[in-house]
């Protein structure tokens, strides 16, 4: 590995990059979501005029990503696109073509740098085209899977229409990251979007997968629920209580198949995460560029709970996952 100290082994499974090609798609738009110039800077507006995310180079620059990785002592980053993904492209062909382009860009990053892995993006709205892209990406064998919002092709994750998609993802043994960001609750005025409404999107998405027995029926898919799976670890008791399912399809049993990240920022919460999922399924994430730091203090044992080995979270689980 070029220039990486040998003691740096961290694998960051939750980190985003928005390629310039993708930003151009947003620049071409007048409706939300759109990228607009406000004075000296560009702002990504998703729902509110005049309010949004200032676009800085860390959102699109590979060099900035590498600089962050060096600063935060991260050896490998698993790059994914973030919201709004391709939901704003309603033309099927345009959406499929954009997905191929972005997945190609991520593939080139993986091929040209020994410090990147990547998850692709699916075409929005059309399940047949999404299936085609899964098969194409699987044949190429460069990307490790896909990142998606809490719905796929406009469908809730318990929708039977997604069955053929789950089948191809399962035979490809894809990693499938479920990430929030499709809905913005009224809490946005109080800055509660990222803290509260995002985790609840993930909670619902995970509960819907479980409700439809998707983890049980498609064991080849490695689901990765970000941010510790939102409130899911806390709510598994209630899900079991109000579910008619028993045995292996009991919600708390199915949840153990999920992978997740350690982005919960609190030891007690991580302890719960380590109990809700299998302890060897919790992996390190940063959510860069939305944050600029590791979720735990550098040079500490991290947010390891008694059940979670620090090295297991830091890189061992991810390394094993990517090796298979
Ligand atoms: Zn994220």
Short mmCIF file of C-alpha atoms and ligand atoms in Angstrom, two decimals:
data_model
loop_
_atom_site.label_atom_id
_atom_site.label_comp_id
_atom_site.label_asym_id
_atom_site.label_seq_id
_atom_site.Cartn_x
_atom_site.Cartn_y
_atom_site.Cartn_z
CA UNK A 1 0.00 0.00 0.00
CA UNK A 2 1.47 3.26 -1.15
CA UNK A 3 2.49 5.46 1.76
CA UNK A 4 0.13 3.94 4.34
CA UNK A 5 1.80 3.09 7.67
CA UNK A 6 1.51 -0.62 8.35
CA UNK A 7 -0.32 -0.08 11.64
CA UNK A 8 -3.16 1.69 9.80
CA UNK A 9 -5.71 -1.01 9.09
CA UNK A 10 -9.08 0.67 9.54
CA UNK A 11 -11.71 -0.07 6.89
CA UNK A 12 -14.39 2.60 6.60
CA UNK A 13 -17.57 0.99 5.26
CA UNK A 14 -19.65 4.16 5.35
CA UNK A 15 -18.19 7.06 3.37
CA UNK A 16 -19.62 8.99 0.45
CA UNK A 17 -18.37 10.55 -2.74
CA UNK A 18 -20.38 12.47 -5.30
CA UNK A 19 -18.52 12.26 -8.64
CA UNK A 20 -18.44 15.47 -10.78
CA UNK A 21 -20.52 13.62 -13.39
CA UNK A 22 -23.28 13.18 -10.77
CA UNK A 23 -23.06 16.79 -9.63
CA UNK A 24 -23.54 17.91 -13.25
CA UNK A 25 -26.85 16.01 -13.29
CA UNK A 26 -27.95 18.08 -10.28
CA UNK A 27 -26.60 21.33 -11.79
CA UNK A 28 -28.83 20.80 -14.84
CA UNK A 29 -31.97 20.84 -12.70
CA UNK A 30 -34.29 23.68 -11.72
CA UNK A 31 -36.50 21.60 -9.42
CA UNK A 32 -35.44 19.97 -6.15
CA UNK A 33 -33.05 18.35 -5.65
CA UNK A 34 -30.71 20.73 -7.42
CA UNK A 35 -27.31 22.30 -7.21
CA UNK A 36 -27.52 26.08 -7.29
CA UNK A 37 -24.99 28.88 -7.07
CA UNK A 38 -25.47 31.20 -4.08
CA UNK A 39 -22.91 33.98 -4.22
CA UNK A 40 -19.45 32.45 -4.05
CA UNK A 41 -20.56 28.93 -3.40
CA UNK A 42 -22.73 26.12 -4.67
CA UNK A 43 -25.42 24.65 -2.47
CA UNK A 44 -27.20 21.30 -2.74
CA UNK A 45 -30.85 22.12 -2.13
CA UNK A 46 -33.00 19.09 -1.53
CA UNK A 47 -36.32 20.46 -0.31
CA UNK A 48 -36.00 24.03 0.91
CA UNK A 49 -35.13 27.02 -1.26
CA UNK A 50 -32.07 28.87 0.02
CA UNK A 51 -31.22 26.20 2.56
CA UNK A 52 -29.00 23.25 1.86
CA UNK A 53 -25.60 21.75 1.95
CA UNK A 54 -22.70 23.94 0.78
CA UNK A 55 -20.78 21.93 -1.79
CA UNK A 56 -17.09 21.82 -0.91
CA UNK A 57 -14.35 19.74 -2.62
CA UNK A 58 -14.55 17.05 0.07
CA UNK A 59 -17.87 15.99 -1.49
CA UNK A 60 -16.39 15.18 -4.90
CA UNK A 61 -12.58 15.20 -4.77
CA UNK A 62 -10.73 11.87 -4.62
CA UNK A 63 -7.63 13.71 -3.34
CA UNK A 64 -9.65 15.24 -0.49
CA UNK A 65 -10.98 11.78 0.38
CA UNK A 66 -7.46 10.39 0.50
CA UNK A 67 -6.29 13.34 2.62
CA UNK A 68 -9.11 12.69 5.08
CA UNK A 69 -8.25 8.97 5.16
CA UNK A 70 -4.62 9.79 5.97
CA UNK A 71 -5.67 12.26 8.66
CA UNK A 72 -8.15 9.83 10.25
CA UNK A 73 -5.82 6.83 9.82
CA UNK A 74 -8.10 4.90 7.50
CA UNK A 75 -6.53 2.37 5.19
CA UNK A 76 -9.50 1.50 2.97
CA UNK A 77 -12.70 3.39 2.22
CA UNK A 78 -15.79 1.70 0.82
CA UNK A 79 -17.18 4.51 -1.29
CA UNK A 80 -20.87 4.97 -1.96
CA UNK A 81 -23.05 7.66 -3.43
CA UNK A 82 -25.43 9.30 -0.95
CA UNK A 83 -28.89 10.76 -1.14
CA UNK A 84 -30.64 11.80 -3.32
CA UNK A 85 -29.09 8.95 -5.38
CA UNK A 86 -30.83 8.86 -8.79
CA UNK A 87 -34.39 9.29 -7.58
CA UNK A 88 -34.71 12.57 -9.47
CA UNK A 89 -34.20 10.82 -12.83
CA UNK A 90 -37.66 9.66 -13.83
CA UNK A 91 -36.75 8.60 -17.37
CA UNK A 92 -35.84 4.90 -17.24
CA UNK A 93 -33.11 4.94 -19.87
CA UNK A 94 -31.55 8.12 -18.49
CA UNK A 95 -31.54 6.62 -15.01
CA UNK A 96 -30.01 3.31 -16.15
CA UNK A 97 -27.36 5.14 -18.14
CA UNK A 98 -26.49 7.37 -15.16
CA UNK A 99 -26.19 4.30 -12.92
CA UNK A 100 -23.81 2.64 -15.40
CA UNK A 101 -21.73 5.84 -15.60
CA UNK A 102 -21.44 6.27 -11.84
CA UNK A 103 -20.75 2.59 -11.26
CA UNK A 104 -18.05 2.82 -13.93
CA UNK A 105 -16.48 5.84 -12.20
CA UNK A 106 -16.47 4.01 -8.86
CA UNK A 107 -15.05 0.92 -10.57
CA UNK A 108 -12.18 2.97 -11.99
CA UNK A 109 -11.46 4.38 -8.53
CA UNK A 110 -11.25 0.85 -7.13
CA UNK A 111 -9.01 -0.28 -9.98
CA UNK A 112 -6.66 2.72 -9.85
CA UNK A 113 -6.23 2.99 -6.06
CA UNK A 114 -5.42 0.22 -3.63
CA UNK A 115 -7.27 2.16 -0.93
CA UNK A 116 -10.82 2.04 -2.28
CA UNK A 117 -13.66 -0.41 -2.51
CA UNK A 118 -17.06 0.77 -3.68
CA UNK A 119 -20.79 0.14 -3.68
CA UNK A 120 -22.72 1.03 -6.82
CA UNK A 121 -26.01 2.78 -7.35
CA UNK A 122 -29.12 1.21 -8.88
CA UNK A 123 -31.27 2.79 -11.58
CA UNK A 124 -34.29 4.38 -9.91
CA UNK A 125 -37.93 3.38 -10.45
CA UNK A 126 -37.56 0.42 -12.88
CA UNK A 127 -36.98 -2.99 -11.28
CA UNK A 128 -36.06 -4.77 -14.55
CA UNK A 129 -33.34 -2.22 -15.27
CA UNK A 130 -32.11 -2.46 -11.68
CA UNK A 131 -31.84 -6.25 -12.10
CA UNK A 132 -29.86 -5.78 -15.33
CA UNK A 133 -27.44 -3.45 -13.56
CA UNK A 134 -26.97 -5.88 -10.66
CA UNK A 135 -26.11 -8.62 -13.16
CA UNK A 136 -23.79 -6.38 -15.17
CA UNK A 137 -21.93 -5.24 -12.04
CA UNK A 138 -21.73 -8.82 -10.74
CA UNK A 139 -20.24 -9.98 -14.06
CA UNK A 140 -17.62 -7.23 -13.89
CA UNK A 141 -16.79 -8.23 -10.33
CA UNK A 142 -15.28 -4.90 -9.24
CA UNK A 143 -17.94 -3.34 -7.00
CA UNK A 144 -18.90 -5.12 -3.78
CA UNK A 145 -22.61 -4.40 -4.03
CA UNK A 146 -24.96 -1.44 -3.90
CA UNK A 147 -26.05 1.42 -1.68
CA UNK A 148 -29.68 2.45 -1.68
CA UNK A 149 -32.19 4.62 0.07
CA UNK A 150 -34.83 3.01 2.29
CA UNK A 151 -36.97 2.26 -0.77
CA UNK A 152 -35.84 0.56 -3.97
CA UNK A 153 -37.30 1.58 -7.33
CA UNK A 154 -40.03 3.43 -5.43
CA UNK A 155 -41.04 0.28 -3.53
CA UNK A 156 -41.00 -0.36 0.20
CA UNK A 157 -38.57 -3.14 1.05
CA UNK A 158 -41.36 -5.59 1.96
CA UNK A 159 -42.93 -5.22 -1.52
CA UNK A 160 -43.24 -8.58 -3.30
CA UNK A 161 -42.39 -6.84 -6.59
CA UNK A 162 -38.77 -6.68 -5.37
CA UNK A 163 -38.47 -10.49 -5.15
CA UNK A 164 -36.69 -10.89 -8.54
CA UNK A 165 -34.21 -8.18 -7.50
CA UNK A 166 -33.52 -9.89 -4.17
CA UNK A 167 -32.93 -13.13 -6.10
CA UNK A 168 -30.16 -11.70 -8.28
CA UNK A 169 -28.60 -9.79 -5.37
CA UNK A 170 -28.60 -12.99 -3.35
CA UNK A 171 -26.99 -15.13 -6.05
CA UNK A 172 -24.37 -12.39 -6.58
CA UNK A 173 -23.77 -12.35 -2.80
CA UNK A 174 -24.00 -8.57 -2.93
CA UNK A 175 -23.51 -6.22 -0.07
CA UNK A 176 -26.61 -4.04 0.07
CA UNK A 177 -26.35 -0.86 2.10
CA UNK A 178 -29.60 0.69 3.32
CA UNK A 179 -29.10 4.39 3.92
CA UNK A 180 -31.64 7.08 4.92
CA UNK A 181 -32.30 10.40 3.25
CA UNK A 182 -35.47 10.08 1.20
CA UNK A 183 -37.84 11.82 3.55
CA UNK A 184 -37.30 14.98 5.51
CA UNK A 185 -39.37 15.33 8.64
CA UNK A 186 -40.55 18.62 10.07
CA UNK A 187 -37.71 18.25 12.53
CA UNK A 188 -35.43 19.76 9.88
CA UNK A 189 -36.12 23.19 11.38
CA UNK A 190 -34.61 21.97 14.65
CA UNK A 191 -31.75 20.23 12.90
CA UNK A 192 -33.25 16.88 13.84
CA UNK A 193 -33.15 15.39 10.37
CA UNK A 194 -29.83 13.60 10.69
CA UNK A 195 -30.27 12.85 14.40
CA UNK A 196 -33.85 11.57 14.44
CA UNK A 197 -35.65 11.23 11.12
CA UNK A 198 -32.75 9.58 9.29
CA UNK A 199 -32.41 6.76 11.84
CA UNK A 200 -36.15 6.16 11.72
CA UNK A 201 -36.08 5.73 7.95
CA UNK A 202 -33.49 3.00 8.45
CA UNK A 203 -35.49 1.48 11.31
CA UNK A 204 -38.59 1.16 9.14
CA UNK A 205 -36.62 -0.19 6.19
CA UNK A 206 -35.02 -2.87 8.38
CA UNK A 207 -38.34 -3.77 10.00
CA UNK A 208 -39.93 -4.11 6.55
CA UNK A 209 -37.18 -6.44 5.35
CA UNK A 210 -37.71 -8.55 8.45
CA UNK A 211 -41.51 -8.44 8.14
CA UNK A 212 -41.24 -9.89 4.63
CA UNK A 213 -38.64 -12.48 5.76
CA UNK A 214 -36.19 -11.11 3.19
CA UNK A 215 -33.03 -11.85 5.24
CA UNK A 216 -34.31 -15.39 5.79
CA UNK A 217 -35.36 -16.01 2.18
CA UNK A 218 -32.29 -14.43 0.57
CA UNK A 219 -29.34 -15.30 2.78
CA UNK A 220 -26.85 -14.44 0.01
CA UNK A 221 -27.54 -10.72 0.40
CA UNK A 222 -25.37 -9.06 3.00
CA UNK A 223 -27.59 -6.18 4.19
CA UNK A 224 -25.74 -3.30 5.80
CA UNK A 225 -28.02 -1.01 7.80
CA UNK A 226 -26.17 2.23 8.48
CA UNK A 227 -26.05 4.23 11.73
CA UNK A 228 -26.34 1.08 13.82
CA UNK A 229 -29.63 0.30 12.08
CA UNK A 230 -31.28 3.42 13.55
CA UNK A 231 -33.60 2.56 16.42
CA UNK A 232 -33.91 -1.07 15.36
CA UNK A 233 -31.71 -2.50 18.17
CA UNK A 234 -33.87 -0.72 20.76
CA UNK A 235 -37.15 -1.79 19.16
CA UNK A 236 -36.49 -5.50 18.54
CA UNK A 237 -38.32 -6.44 21.73
CA UNK A 238 -41.43 -4.62 20.57
CA UNK A 239 -41.11 -6.07 17.08
CA UNK A 240 -41.02 -9.59 18.56
CA UNK A 241 -43.91 -8.78 20.88
CA UNK A 242 -46.19 -7.54 18.12
CA UNK A 243 -45.15 -10.11 15.53
CA UNK A 244 -46.90 -13.41 14.92
CA UNK A 245 -43.65 -14.85 13.60
CA UNK A 246 -41.83 -17.53 15.54
CA UNK A 247 -38.64 -19.52 15.31
CA UNK A 248 -36.13 -18.34 12.74
CA UNK A 249 -38.47 -15.71 11.35
CA UNK A 250 -38.84 -13.92 14.69
CA UNK A 251 -37.72 -10.30 14.12
CA UNK A 252 -34.90 -10.38 16.68
CA UNK A 253 -33.56 -13.61 15.14
CA UNK A 254 -33.63 -12.25 11.60
CA UNK A 255 -31.95 -9.01 12.70
CA UNK A 256 -28.87 -10.99 13.62
CA UNK A 257 -28.18 -11.42 9.91
CA UNK A 258 -27.80 -7.68 9.35
CA UNK A 259 -24.45 -5.97 9.14
CA UNK A 260 -24.23 -2.45 10.53
CA UNK A 261 -21.79 0.33 11.34
CA UNK A 262 -20.68 1.90 14.62
CA UNK A 263 -22.04 5.40 13.91
CA UNK A 264 -24.07 5.74 17.10
CA UNK A 265 -21.64 7.97 19.06
CA UNK A 266 -22.31 6.50 22.48
CA UNK A 267 -20.94 3.46 24.30
CA UNK A 268 -24.30 2.36 25.69
CA UNK A 269 -25.90 2.54 22.24
CA UNK A 270 -23.07 0.55 20.72
CA UNK A 271 -23.44 -2.04 23.47
CA UNK A 272 -27.06 -2.49 22.37
CA UNK A 273 -26.00 -2.66 18.71
CA UNK A 274 -23.52 -5.40 19.63
CA UNK A 275 -26.34 -7.40 21.22
CA UNK A 276 -28.99 -6.80 18.55
CA UNK A 277 -26.80 -8.03 15.71
CA UNK A 278 -24.14 -10.68 15.73
CA UNK A 279 -21.09 -9.09 17.37
CA UNK A 280 -19.01 -9.90 14.31
CA UNK A 281 -21.32 -7.87 12.08
CA UNK A 282 -20.61 -4.37 13.39
CA UNK A 283 -18.14 -2.40 11.28
CA UNK A 284 -16.36 0.92 11.38
CA UNK A 285 -17.84 3.90 9.53
CA UNK A 286 -17.31 7.67 9.40
CA UNK A 287 -20.04 9.13 7.14
CA UNK A 288 -17.40 11.44 5.64
CA UNK A 289 -17.84 14.06 4.13
CA UNK A 290 -20.86 14.72 6.37
CA UNK A 291 -18.53 14.39 9.32
CA UNK A 292 -14.80 15.02 9.41
CA UNK A 293 -13.84 12.65 12.19
CA UNK A 294 -13.80 9.08 13.28
CA UNK A 295 -16.79 8.28 15.53
CA UNK A 296 -14.41 7.51 18.39
CA UNK A 297 -11.36 9.35 19.66
CA UNK A 298 -8.14 8.51 17.87
CA UNK A 299 -5.79 6.15 19.69
CA UNK A 300 -8.46 5.01 22.11
CA UNK A 301 -9.97 1.55 22.21
CA UNK A 302 -12.89 3.18 20.48
CA UNK A 303 -16.49 2.63 21.25
CA UNK A 304 -15.97 -1.05 21.82
CA UNK A 305 -18.53 -2.77 24.00
CA UNK A 306 -17.65 -5.95 25.91
CA UNK A 307 -19.11 -7.96 23.06
CA UNK A 308 -17.38 -5.99 20.33
CA UNK A 309 -13.67 -6.45 19.83
CA UNK A 310 -12.05 -3.16 18.82
CA UNK A 311 -10.13 -4.75 15.94
CA UNK A 312 -13.17 -6.72 14.84
CA UNK A 313 -15.12 -3.49 14.40
CA UNK A 314 -12.14 -1.56 13.08
CA UNK A 315 -11.27 -3.84 10.15
CA UNK A 316 -11.49 -7.61 10.72
CA UNK A 317 -15.20 -8.03 9.95
CA UNK A 318 -15.05 -5.82 6.85
CA UNK A 319 -11.91 -7.57 5.59
CA UNK A 320 -13.60 -10.96 5.98
CA UNK A 321 -16.77 -9.69 4.32
CA UNK A 322 -14.90 -8.38 1.29
CA UNK A 323 -12.82 -11.52 0.97
CA UNK A 324 -15.90 -13.67 0.25
ZN1 LIG B 1 -24.09 8.31 5.14
#
